[in-house]
């Protein structure tokens, strides 16, 4: 709906044309032909009434438009009434000359007000030309009744009427209104209940309906009856007449205007909407309205109010409205225009009125994460639960996981009620998980999941598997019929201490265990008949992760390399890993082993704050991990009384400004405390630099030219590059007075009764409050500045904001609830240049980082001297005076940044700017101060060629660096003086290998010559020329040869709609230049990720199933093989349900369903790939009722299921199904046991695949506490201590299936030499009832027995 009306309708606003074009404006099919007099009569009648309505206060009346306007008196009165100004005219014209004078006065006033007059003059009015007079009146109606919009009124009016009267099906201003029903419905819309029975009206009683509705509109809304009811009901109704009457319902401050406005206010009360113009410009109202109906608005919490972001905000809102089914009436750029007319915005807003509300996309589902810990190379799962499944399109859900080294693939399998996401971390560190629905993050995102090293990531040792201190090591020995009494096991610790290990028989084998308590290499000696068995002694490496120690965690400073030490000597043999985490992200670090077991870990903290160092040894987290450390401005520990309220400027951007900008240099005055100690250490004066009048001397600041031609003022000591902007010169201006450096702050605090606000407010901590906004840093003089305070459960009344400015001024800010939920906006206006101190208190407590420092500036005080015209190759210089502008950032662009500029300081905040033009043309100089245009910007100067006169230096024509194609002739032109010839020139050309390249000197014209040569390989060629001892200006010149034919493009595979397609471009051998990539002639956006070495990864997401063409150019030349073809299919026509196939038993058929659009005509392929062999797949069914695919796994392990449509995988595939075999779980013999002594057996599930192993031990129907110790490779030691002399039942299942032999029976007997207690009361007892248990094997009397029973103490 962005299109403009037909040319026919654009003409109707031009005065002088007929009020209706030759084709007419009536609805198609109406009986207009042959009844021209009827529509002229209706139109003349309506226009006459409109004129009289506007002449009511003037004392005039028009009865006949063709005669009563002839003398110009009433026409002048009409124009004066419409324009609200008085015009001079002849009140009683006595002749035609005076009548013409009056009409001319009126027409001139109309023209001066922006209305174009075409083919009409004073004589036409005086002569009473009715059709031209009607055209003139229509132009006045369009301009003054509808509004001076650049959009056709008909389109805007129809859009509003369609949206507010959806039941009436409005398409025109004629036949749709004849019955009077639509007008009655419009009255009921403007005032609900005014005409409730409009649906019951009889369309055959059209005149009565129209008269009743029009008189009611006149009575209630004071809408004049410029149109007679008979005319409104007439089949010959003229469209312009209908538009004129209906415009009274929708013009500004009309009944329809207020009806739509009231509805908007009821939907978004937080936006405080009062109109349909300025309150909508920034796009926040639209985005809030879209969000209130559940439309997607990505990043809605961070939308900016800056004018430069208005159009982007509008685009976000319009796109969200389209998802809801609301078509835009205006373009986003038009809605962001401060001059936008109300009708288009009002019509668009009304389009939301009848929508059914639903939750925002980010609140229609939830993310459930079982644990926020994962392990490298092991799958980690999360679940999606659809709260409103009917409002979710699974194809619009995507997951983004960012690991320490970039994106991590995620397999998402969705069903009708939710799904499961699986990803496998490949790097140790924090992983950020964000789930998007319709491009909006799901509530609660991002989630941070920490990936620890894989326990399998251990150094391989010979002998027994490594284990940790405190674990139980079990050794199984094959007996081969040996007797128990002659087998001995001795474990020797690294310190030489020996442990004699108990030996138990387990069927045909012996089992011995020991528990190592030292780190190092243990020796396990096994003796049979006092001799070592074969292979004895065996070694076992034991490590102690809790022996790892970290030191040197203090002294870290932002953006400076920091090193701490790790001592793992006492931990034994193994691998130590680190993960440095800040704000939920892993920080890159470097680990160096300086000697065995001693490591140095180095990283660069990006900003102030708390850091956590997770430390692992052989995959186990060490004691004390995570270790905490603080990064402070001076590297010193934070005092305890300041830990809860640190200074602001903690972000990397703020820190960068502190370190490199003279804007933040500290000021100090005798007798005053220096308030900026945290900055002072960074901006130290160089040794010997003076301090003048209490100010630091900035004469030691110099301009450092970067390789890209970007210059910025930097500290002489630091000389570190700030973020570069291509060929944009930046100067940092600081001219704060000494008296502005320190302010006395007058702060009034108030007491607030927390109890009156309930428990939520009492729980709010100042640490949970976030303050952000440009107004905390910079404020323009005379303009409103603002910042936002965000937190839960606080109101504007809970805050106190005090702003103290320079020279003792105090500013009263405006504090009110912001446009976003849980946000408060603070607005203020500065009046003086200098520093403002902003104190913010919540219930009397200062917020973290308060007070804030804001610097007021005035870009209008930047003074730029005369910028002269220039000459090619010679500097153009001009002065800039910023001494009265305040502190800030000055940017200079020449020709949009294509010409390098430089700035040098003249002292006193004055600068000399210069640039060297390289070609003769108009040059544009743009200048901004703190992003505000400087007065006079942009400037345009003329640059001319350098006139070559005797004595002038010869020069190179054109840029000093250029690109040339390899293996084609290249030329460099030289301009010579008039007395010089080509024979005087001595030129050399050196190739990339530093060898001389053959060249020719060719004489051209007007004192110019040419150095011609042919580059034979890719690389830089240096062209140098001289005449005698005088070098040609601009030499040596660099020509960079490239070869587009050497660019290699990877295979462009077919893709599917909505899925990212990628291919690689390797330009590493093609030389230097610009790579241009276009998909479908630029219709499809693409993203390019630079991989280094001249290689890049190109990604795009197709929206339509069609052949996509990819064109690639290098320095304007087409790359061979272009255009590349990419076939895109719509695989959404096929859906696969694999939810039940996550785990499948071996040897049993597994099935999954495939739904196919019956209208599809494509090839469907189904395949299953096993670990070593691929099982056959059988597909049955049809496209109408659905397909069923069946396969039977024959081996344990992952099986990959792939469903392809024309060779492209459909959504949800390939998917991995895990086949398992519970029959391969091996359980050792469960030995007999004795009460009170540990019983052990082993379970080996190494060969049965992935799954869930459940072990339950019970006695008399009650579960017995059981310990399961992993031994690696899916082997476990199971142990329990029986308390009763009864058979114990051991139940073992794998994926809910009993393993072979389960349940097992473990016979437990009494210890003959030990008193034992049995009975139910030992495990559970009822209150206020007698409980008993039995004692057996008592050798003495009852008097020798002492029983103590301790319970829970009674509360007094």
PDB file of N, CA and C in Angstrom, residues 904-969:
ATOM      1  N   UNK A 904      45.782  19.539  12.948  1.00  0.00           N
ATOM      2  CA  UNK A 904      46.853  19.820  13.903  1.00  0.00           C
ATOM      3  C   UNK A 904      46.378  20.898  14.868  1.00  0.00           C
ATOM      4  N   UNK A 905      46.830  20.830  16.106  1.00  0.00           N
ATOM      5  CA  UNK A 905      46.383  21.754  17.140  1.00  0.00           C
ATOM      6  C   UNK A 905      47.168  23.057  17.063  1.00  0.00           C
ATOM      7  N   UNK A 906      46.443  24.179  17.181  1.00  0.00           N
ATOM      8  CA  UNK A 906      47.063  25.503  17.225  1.00  0.00           C
ATOM      9  C   UNK A 906      47.077  26.045  18.648  1.00  0.00           C
ATOM     10  N   UNK A 907      46.524  25.264  19.611  1.00  0.00           N
ATOM     11  CA  UNK A 907      46.437  25.719  20.983  1.00  0.00           C
ATOM     12  C   UNK A 907      45.144  26.473  21.237  1.00  0.00           C
ATOM     13  N   UNK A 908      44.731  26.493  22.485  1.00  0.00           N
ATOM     14  CA  UNK A 908      43.519  27.218  22.835  1.00  0.00           C
ATOM     15  C   UNK A 908      42.280  26.661  22.187  1.00  0.00           C
ATOM     16  N   UNK A 909      42.257  25.346  21.956  1.00  0.00           N
ATOM     17  CA  UNK A 909      41.133  24.671  21.315  1.00  0.00           C
ATOM     18  C   UNK A 909      40.879  25.199  19.912  1.00  0.00           C
ATOM     19  N   UNK A 910      41.946  25.594  19.243  1.00  0.00           N
ATOM     20  CA  UNK A 910      41.885  25.971  17.836  1.00  0.00           C
ATOM     21  C   UNK A 910      42.724  24.981  17.039  1.00  0.00           C
ATOM     22  N   UNK A 911      42.293  24.697  15.806  1.00  0.00           N
ATOM     23  CA  UNK A 911      42.914  23.657  15.009  1.00  0.00           C
ATOM     24  C   UNK A 911      43.090  24.131  13.575  1.00  0.00           C
ATOM     25  N   UNK A 912      44.073  23.525  12.924  1.00  0.00           N
ATOM     26  CA  UNK A 912      44.306  23.755  11.507  1.00  0.00           C
ATOM     27  C   UNK A 912      44.012  22.448  10.779  1.00  0.00           C
ATOM     28  N   UNK A 913      42.994  22.471   9.927  1.00  0.00           N
ATOM     29  CA  UNK A 913      42.608  21.294   9.152  1.00  0.00           C
ATOM     30  C   UNK A 913      43.139  21.430   7.736  1.00  0.00           C
ATOM     31  N   UNK A 914      43.508  20.302   7.128  1.00  0.00           N
ATOM     32  CA  UNK A 914      44.033  20.342   5.759  1.00  0.00           C
ATOM     33  C   UNK A 914      43.748  19.020   5.063  1.00  0.00           C
ATOM     34  N   UNK A 915      43.696  19.096   3.738  1.00  0.00           N
ATOM     35  CA  UNK A 915      43.593  17.897   2.916  1.00  0.00           C
ATOM     36  C   UNK A 915      44.218  18.203   1.566  1.00  0.00           C
ATOM     37  N   UNK A 916      44.621  17.149   0.866  1.00  0.00           N
ATOM     38  CA  UNK A 916      45.263  17.291  -0.447  1.00  0.00           C
ATOM     39  C   UNK A 916      44.357  16.663  -1.487  1.00  0.00           C
ATOM     40  N   UNK A 917      43.729  17.475  -2.358  1.00  0.00           N
ATOM     41  CA  UNK A 917      42.859  16.909  -3.404  1.00  0.00           C
ATOM     42  C   UNK A 917      43.693  16.248  -4.493  1.00  0.00           C
ATOM     43  N   UNK A 918      43.150  15.167  -5.062  1.00  0.00           N
ATOM     44  CA  UNK A 918      43.870  14.417  -6.095  1.00  0.00           C
ATOM     45  C   UNK A 918      43.226  14.498  -7.472  1.00  0.00           C
ATOM     46  N   UNK A 919      42.091  15.148  -7.568  1.00  0.00           N
ATOM     47  CA  UNK A 919      41.483  15.300  -8.874  1.00  0.00           C
ATOM     48  C   UNK A 919      40.718  16.615  -8.929  1.00  0.00           C
ATOM     49  N   UNK A 920      40.606  17.144 -10.144  1.00  0.00           N
ATOM     50  CA  UNK A 920      39.942  18.417 -10.363  1.00  0.00           C
ATOM     51  C   UNK A 920      38.439  18.200 -10.391  1.00  0.00           C
ATOM     52  N   UNK A 921      37.731  18.681  -9.359  1.00  0.00           N
ATOM     53  CA  UNK A 921      36.286  18.552  -9.278  1.00  0.00           C
ATOM     54  C   UNK A 921      35.808  19.345  -8.073  1.00  0.00           C
ATOM     55  N   UNK A 922      34.479  19.417  -7.919  1.00  0.00           N
ATOM     56  CA  UNK A 922      33.923  20.028  -6.722  1.00  0.00           C
ATOM     57  C   UNK A 922      34.185  19.125  -5.524  1.00  0.00           C
ATOM     58  N   UNK A 923      34.653  19.707  -4.443  1.00  0.00           N
ATOM     59  CA  UNK A 923      34.915  18.960  -3.220  1.00  0.00           C
ATOM     60  C   UNK A 923      33.974  19.466  -2.124  1.00  0.00           C
ATOM     61  N   UNK A 924      33.364  18.512  -1.390  1.00  0.00           N
ATOM     62  CA  UNK A 924      32.420  18.845  -0.316  1.00  0.00           C
ATOM     63  C   UNK A 924      33.057  18.545   1.033  1.00  0.00           C
ATOM     64  N   UNK A 925      33.013  19.525   1.929  1.00  0.00           N
ATOM     65  CA  UNK A 925      33.566  19.362   3.277  1.00  0.00           C
ATOM     66  C   UNK A 925      32.399  19.373   4.258  1.00  0.00           C
ATOM     67  N   UNK A 926      32.225  18.256   4.987  1.00  0.00           N
ATOM     68  CA  UNK A 926      31.195  18.153   6.014  1.00  0.00           C
ATOM     69  C   UNK A 926      31.867  18.149   7.381  1.00  0.00           C
ATOM     70  N   UNK A 927      31.199  18.778   8.332  1.00  0.00           N
ATOM     71  CA  UNK A 927      31.769  18.867   9.667  1.00  0.00           C
ATOM     72  C   UNK A 927      30.663  18.684  10.696  1.00  0.00           C
ATOM     73  N   UNK A 928      30.926  17.830  11.701  1.00  0.00           N
ATOM     74  CA  UNK A 928      29.985  17.593  12.790  1.00  0.00           C
ATOM     75  C   UNK A 928      30.708  17.711  14.123  1.00  0.00           C
ATOM     76  N   UNK A 929      29.964  18.198  15.112  1.00  0.00           N
ATOM     77  CA  UNK A 929      30.476  18.269  16.480  1.00  0.00           C
ATOM     78  C   UNK A 929      29.521  17.498  17.373  1.00  0.00           C
ATOM     79  N   UNK A 930      30.013  16.406  17.937  1.00  0.00           N
ATOM     80  CA  UNK A 930      29.157  15.490  18.719  1.00  0.00           C
ATOM     81  C   UNK A 930      27.946  15.065  17.909  1.00  0.00           C
ATOM     82  N   UNK A 931      28.188  14.732  16.630  1.00  0.00           N
ATOM     83  CA  UNK A 931      27.161  14.261  15.702  1.00  0.00           C
ATOM     84  C   UNK A 931      26.174  15.342  15.284  1.00  0.00           C
ATOM     85  N   UNK A 932      26.360  16.595  15.730  1.00  0.00           N
ATOM     86  CA  UNK A 932      25.505  17.694  15.292  1.00  0.00           C
ATOM     87  C   UNK A 932      26.214  18.475  14.190  1.00  0.00           C
ATOM     88  N   UNK A 933      25.509  18.852  13.108  1.00  0.00           N
ATOM     89  CA  UNK A 933      26.152  19.625  12.032  1.00  0.00           C
ATOM     90  C   UNK A 933      26.669  20.955  12.563  1.00  0.00           C
ATOM     91  N   UNK A 934      27.837  21.328  12.082  1.00  0.00           N
ATOM     92  CA  UNK A 934      28.445  22.605  12.434  1.00  0.00           C
ATOM     93  C   UNK A 934      27.832  23.684  11.546  1.00  0.00           C
ATOM     94  N   UNK A 935      27.615  24.906  12.044  1.00  0.00           N
ATOM     95  CA  UNK A 935      27.038  25.979  11.209  1.00  0.00           C
ATOM     96  C   UNK A 935      27.817  26.163   9.904  1.00  0.00           C
ATOM     97  N   UNK A 936      27.070  26.202   8.816  1.00  0.00           N
ATOM     98  CA  UNK A 936      27.679  26.365   7.506  1.00  0.00           C
ATOM     99  C   UNK A 936      27.957  25.073   6.777  1.00  0.00           C
ATOM    100  N   UNK A 937      27.968  23.937   7.511  1.00  0.00           N
ATOM    101  CA  UNK A 937      28.265  22.647   6.884  1.00  0.00           C
ATOM    102  C   UNK A 937      27.070  22.189   6.066  1.00  0.00           C
ATOM    103  N   UNK A 938      27.283  21.607   4.881  1.00  0.00           N
ATOM    104  CA  UNK A 938      28.576  21.347   4.235  1.00  0.00           C
ATOM    105  C   UNK A 938      29.020  22.546   3.380  1.00  0.00           C
ATOM    106  N   UNK A 939      30.355  22.621   3.158  1.00  0.00           N
ATOM    107  CA  UNK A 939      30.928  23.628   2.273  1.00  0.00           C
ATOM    108  C   UNK A 939      31.342  22.956   0.963  1.00  0.00           C
ATOM    109  N   UNK A 940      31.289  23.716  -0.127  1.00  0.00           N
ATOM    110  CA  UNK A 940      31.699  23.203  -1.436  1.00  0.00           C
ATOM    111  C   UNK A 940      32.755  24.131  -2.021  1.00  0.00           C
ATOM    112  N   UNK A 941      33.880  23.555  -2.424  1.00  0.00           N
ATOM    113  CA  UNK A 941      34.945  24.341  -3.057  1.00  0.00           C
ATOM    114  C   UNK A 941      35.300  23.712  -4.395  1.00  0.00           C
ATOM    115  N   UNK A 942      35.911  24.503  -5.237  1.00  0.00           N
ATOM    116  CA  UNK A 942      36.348  24.042  -6.546  1.00  0.00           C
ATOM    117  C   UNK A 942      37.835  23.710  -6.502  1.00  0.00           C
ATOM    118  N   UNK A 943      38.191  22.540  -7.022  1.00  0.00           N
ATOM    119  CA  UNK A 943      39.588  22.124  -7.147  1.00  0.00           C
ATOM    120  C   UNK A 943      39.912  22.047  -8.635  1.00  0.00           C
ATOM    121  N   UNK A 944      40.947  22.756  -9.052  1.00  0.00           N
ATOM    122  CA  UNK A 944      41.315  22.816 -10.473  1.00  0.00           C
ATOM    123  C   UNK A 944      42.645  22.132 -10.682  1.00  0.00           C
ATOM    124  N   UNK A 945      42.938  21.800 -11.945  1.00  0.00           N
ATOM    125  CA  UNK A 945      44.229  21.199 -12.282  1.00  0.00           C
ATOM    126  C   UNK A 945      45.351  22.189 -12.026  1.00  0.00           C
ATOM    127  N   UNK A 946      46.488  21.641 -11.679  1.00  0.00           N
ATOM    128  CA  UNK A 946      47.663  22.469 -11.445  1.00  0.00           C
ATOM    129  C   UNK A 946      48.175  23.017 -12.780  1.00  0.00           C
ATOM    130  N   UNK A 947      48.229  24.317 -12.912  1.00  0.00           N
ATOM    131  CA  UNK A 947      48.713  24.913 -14.174  1.00  0.00           C
ATOM    132  C   UNK A 947      50.205  24.674 -14.293  1.00  0.00           C
ATOM    133  N   UNK A 948      50.597  24.153 -15.416  1.00  0.00           N
ATOM    134  CA  UNK A 948      52.004  23.803 -15.642  1.00  0.00           C
ATOM    135  C   UNK A 948      52.689  24.990 -16.289  1.00  0.00           C
ATOM    136  N   UNK A 949      53.484  25.718 -15.544  1.00  0.00           N
ATOM    137  CA  UNK A 949      54.217  26.874 -16.039  1.00  0.00           C
ATOM    138  C   UNK A 949      55.698  26.643 -15.822  1.00  0.00           C
ATOM    139  N   UNK A 950      56.573  27.398 -16.560  1.00  0.00           N
ATOM    140  CA  UNK A 950      58.019  27.214 -16.383  1.00  0.00           C
ATOM    141  C   UNK A 950      58.386  27.318 -14.906  1.00  0.00           C
ATOM    142  N   UNK A 951      59.221  26.411 -14.508  1.00  0.00           N
ATOM    143  CA  UNK A 951      59.657  26.381 -13.127  1.00  0.00           C
ATOM    144  C   UNK A 951      58.789  25.535 -12.234  1.00  0.00           C
ATOM    145  N   UNK A 952      57.567  25.192 -12.724  1.00  0.00           N
ATOM    146  CA  UNK A 952      56.709  24.320 -11.922  1.00  0.00           C
ATOM    147  C   UNK A 952      57.223  22.899 -11.946  1.00  0.00           C
ATOM    148  N   UNK A 953      56.920  22.165 -10.901  1.00  0.00           N
ATOM    149  CA  UNK A 953      57.395  20.793 -10.776  1.00  0.00           C
ATOM    150  C   UNK A 953      56.491  19.853 -11.560  1.00  0.00           C
ATOM    151  N   UNK A 954      57.002  18.925 -12.340  1.00  0.00           N
ATOM    152  CA  UNK A 954      56.168  17.946 -13.044  1.00  0.00           C
ATOM    153  C   UNK A 954      55.488  17.027 -12.016  1.00  0.00           C
ATOM    154  N   UNK A 955      54.317  16.502 -12.379  1.00  0.00           N
ATOM    155  CA  UNK A 955      53.546  15.729 -11.410  1.00  0.00           C
ATOM    156  C   UNK A 955      52.842  14.584 -12.085  1.00  0.00           C
ATOM    157  N   UNK A 956      52.414  13.612 -11.217  1.00  0.00           N
ATOM    158  CA  UNK A 956      51.614  12.481 -11.669  1.00  0.00           C
ATOM    159  C   UNK A 956      50.159  12.938 -11.768  1.00  0.00           C
ATOM    160  N   UNK A 957      49.489  12.520 -12.821  1.00  0.00           N
ATOM    161  CA  UNK A 957      48.078  12.838 -12.995  1.00  0.00           C
ATOM    162  C   UNK A 957      47.257  11.690 -12.415  1.00  0.00           C
ATOM    163  N   UNK A 958      46.354  12.015 -11.502  1.00  0.00           N
ATOM    164  CA  UNK A 958      45.510  10.981 -10.911  1.00  0.00           C
ATOM    165  C   UNK A 958      45.982  10.578  -9.526  1.00  0.00           C
ATOM    166  N   UNK A 959      45.349   9.533  -8.964  1.00  0.00           N
ATOM    167  CA  UNK A 959      45.660   9.064  -7.620  1.00  0.00           C
ATOM    168  C   UNK A 959      47.045   8.463  -7.555  1.00  0.00           C
ATOM    169  N   UNK A 960      47.641   8.549  -6.371  1.00  0.00           N
ATOM    170  CA  UNK A 960      48.959   7.979  -6.175  1.00  0.00           C
ATOM    171  C   UNK A 960      48.945   6.471  -6.026  1.00  0.00           C
ATOM    172  N   UNK A 961      47.785   5.899  -5.710  1.00  0.00           N
ATOM    173  CA  UNK A 961      47.636   4.453  -5.606  1.00  0.00           C
ATOM    174  C   UNK A 961      46.423   4.062  -6.434  1.00  0.00           C
ATOM    175  N   UNK A 962      46.570   3.078  -7.296  1.00  0.00           N
ATOM    176  CA  UNK A 962      45.458   2.663  -8.143  1.00  0.00           C
ATOM    177  C   UNK A 962      45.533   1.165  -8.394  1.00  0.00           C
ATOM    178  N   UNK A 963      44.426   0.598  -8.848  1.00  0.00           N
ATOM    179  CA  UNK A 963      44.371  -0.817  -9.167  1.00  0.00           C
ATOM    180  C   UNK A 963      44.375  -0.994 -10.681  1.00  0.00           C
ATOM    181  N   UNK A 964      45.146  -1.994 -11.131  1.00  0.00           N
ATOM    182  CA  UNK A 964      45.260  -2.262 -12.562  1.00  0.00           C
ATOM    183  C   UNK A 964      45.103  -3.762 -12.782  1.00  0.00           C
ATOM    184  N   UNK A 965      44.512  -4.170 -13.898  1.00  0.00           N
ATOM    185  CA  UNK A 965      44.371  -5.610 -14.171  1.00  0.00           C
ATOM    186  C   UNK A 965      45.697  -6.207 -14.648  1.00  0.00           C
ATOM    187  N   UNK A 966      45.991  -7.419 -14.171  1.00  0.00           N
ATOM    188  CA  UNK A 966      47.217  -8.099 -14.584  1.00  0.00           C
ATOM    189  C   UNK A 966      47.099  -8.560 -16.033  1.00  0.00           C
ATOM    190  N   UNK A 967      48.286  -8.648 -16.692  1.00  0.00           N
ATOM    191  CA  UNK A 967      48.399  -9.124 -18.069  1.00  0.00           C
ATOM    192  C   UNK A 967      47.650  -8.257 -19.074  1.00  0.00           C
ATOM    193  N   UNK A 968      47.385  -7.007 -18.687  1.00  0.00           N
ATOM    194  CA  UNK A 968      46.845  -6.028 -19.615  1.00  0.00           C
ATOM    195  C   UNK A 968      47.651  -4.746 -19.491  1.00  0.00           C
ATOM    196  N   UNK A 969      47.749  -4.030 -20.597  1.00  0.00           N
ATOM    197  CA  UNK A 969      48.593  -2.836 -20.590  1.00  0.00           C
ATOM    198  C   UNK A 969      48.057  -1.799 -19.627  1.00  0.00           C
TER     199      UNK A 969
END
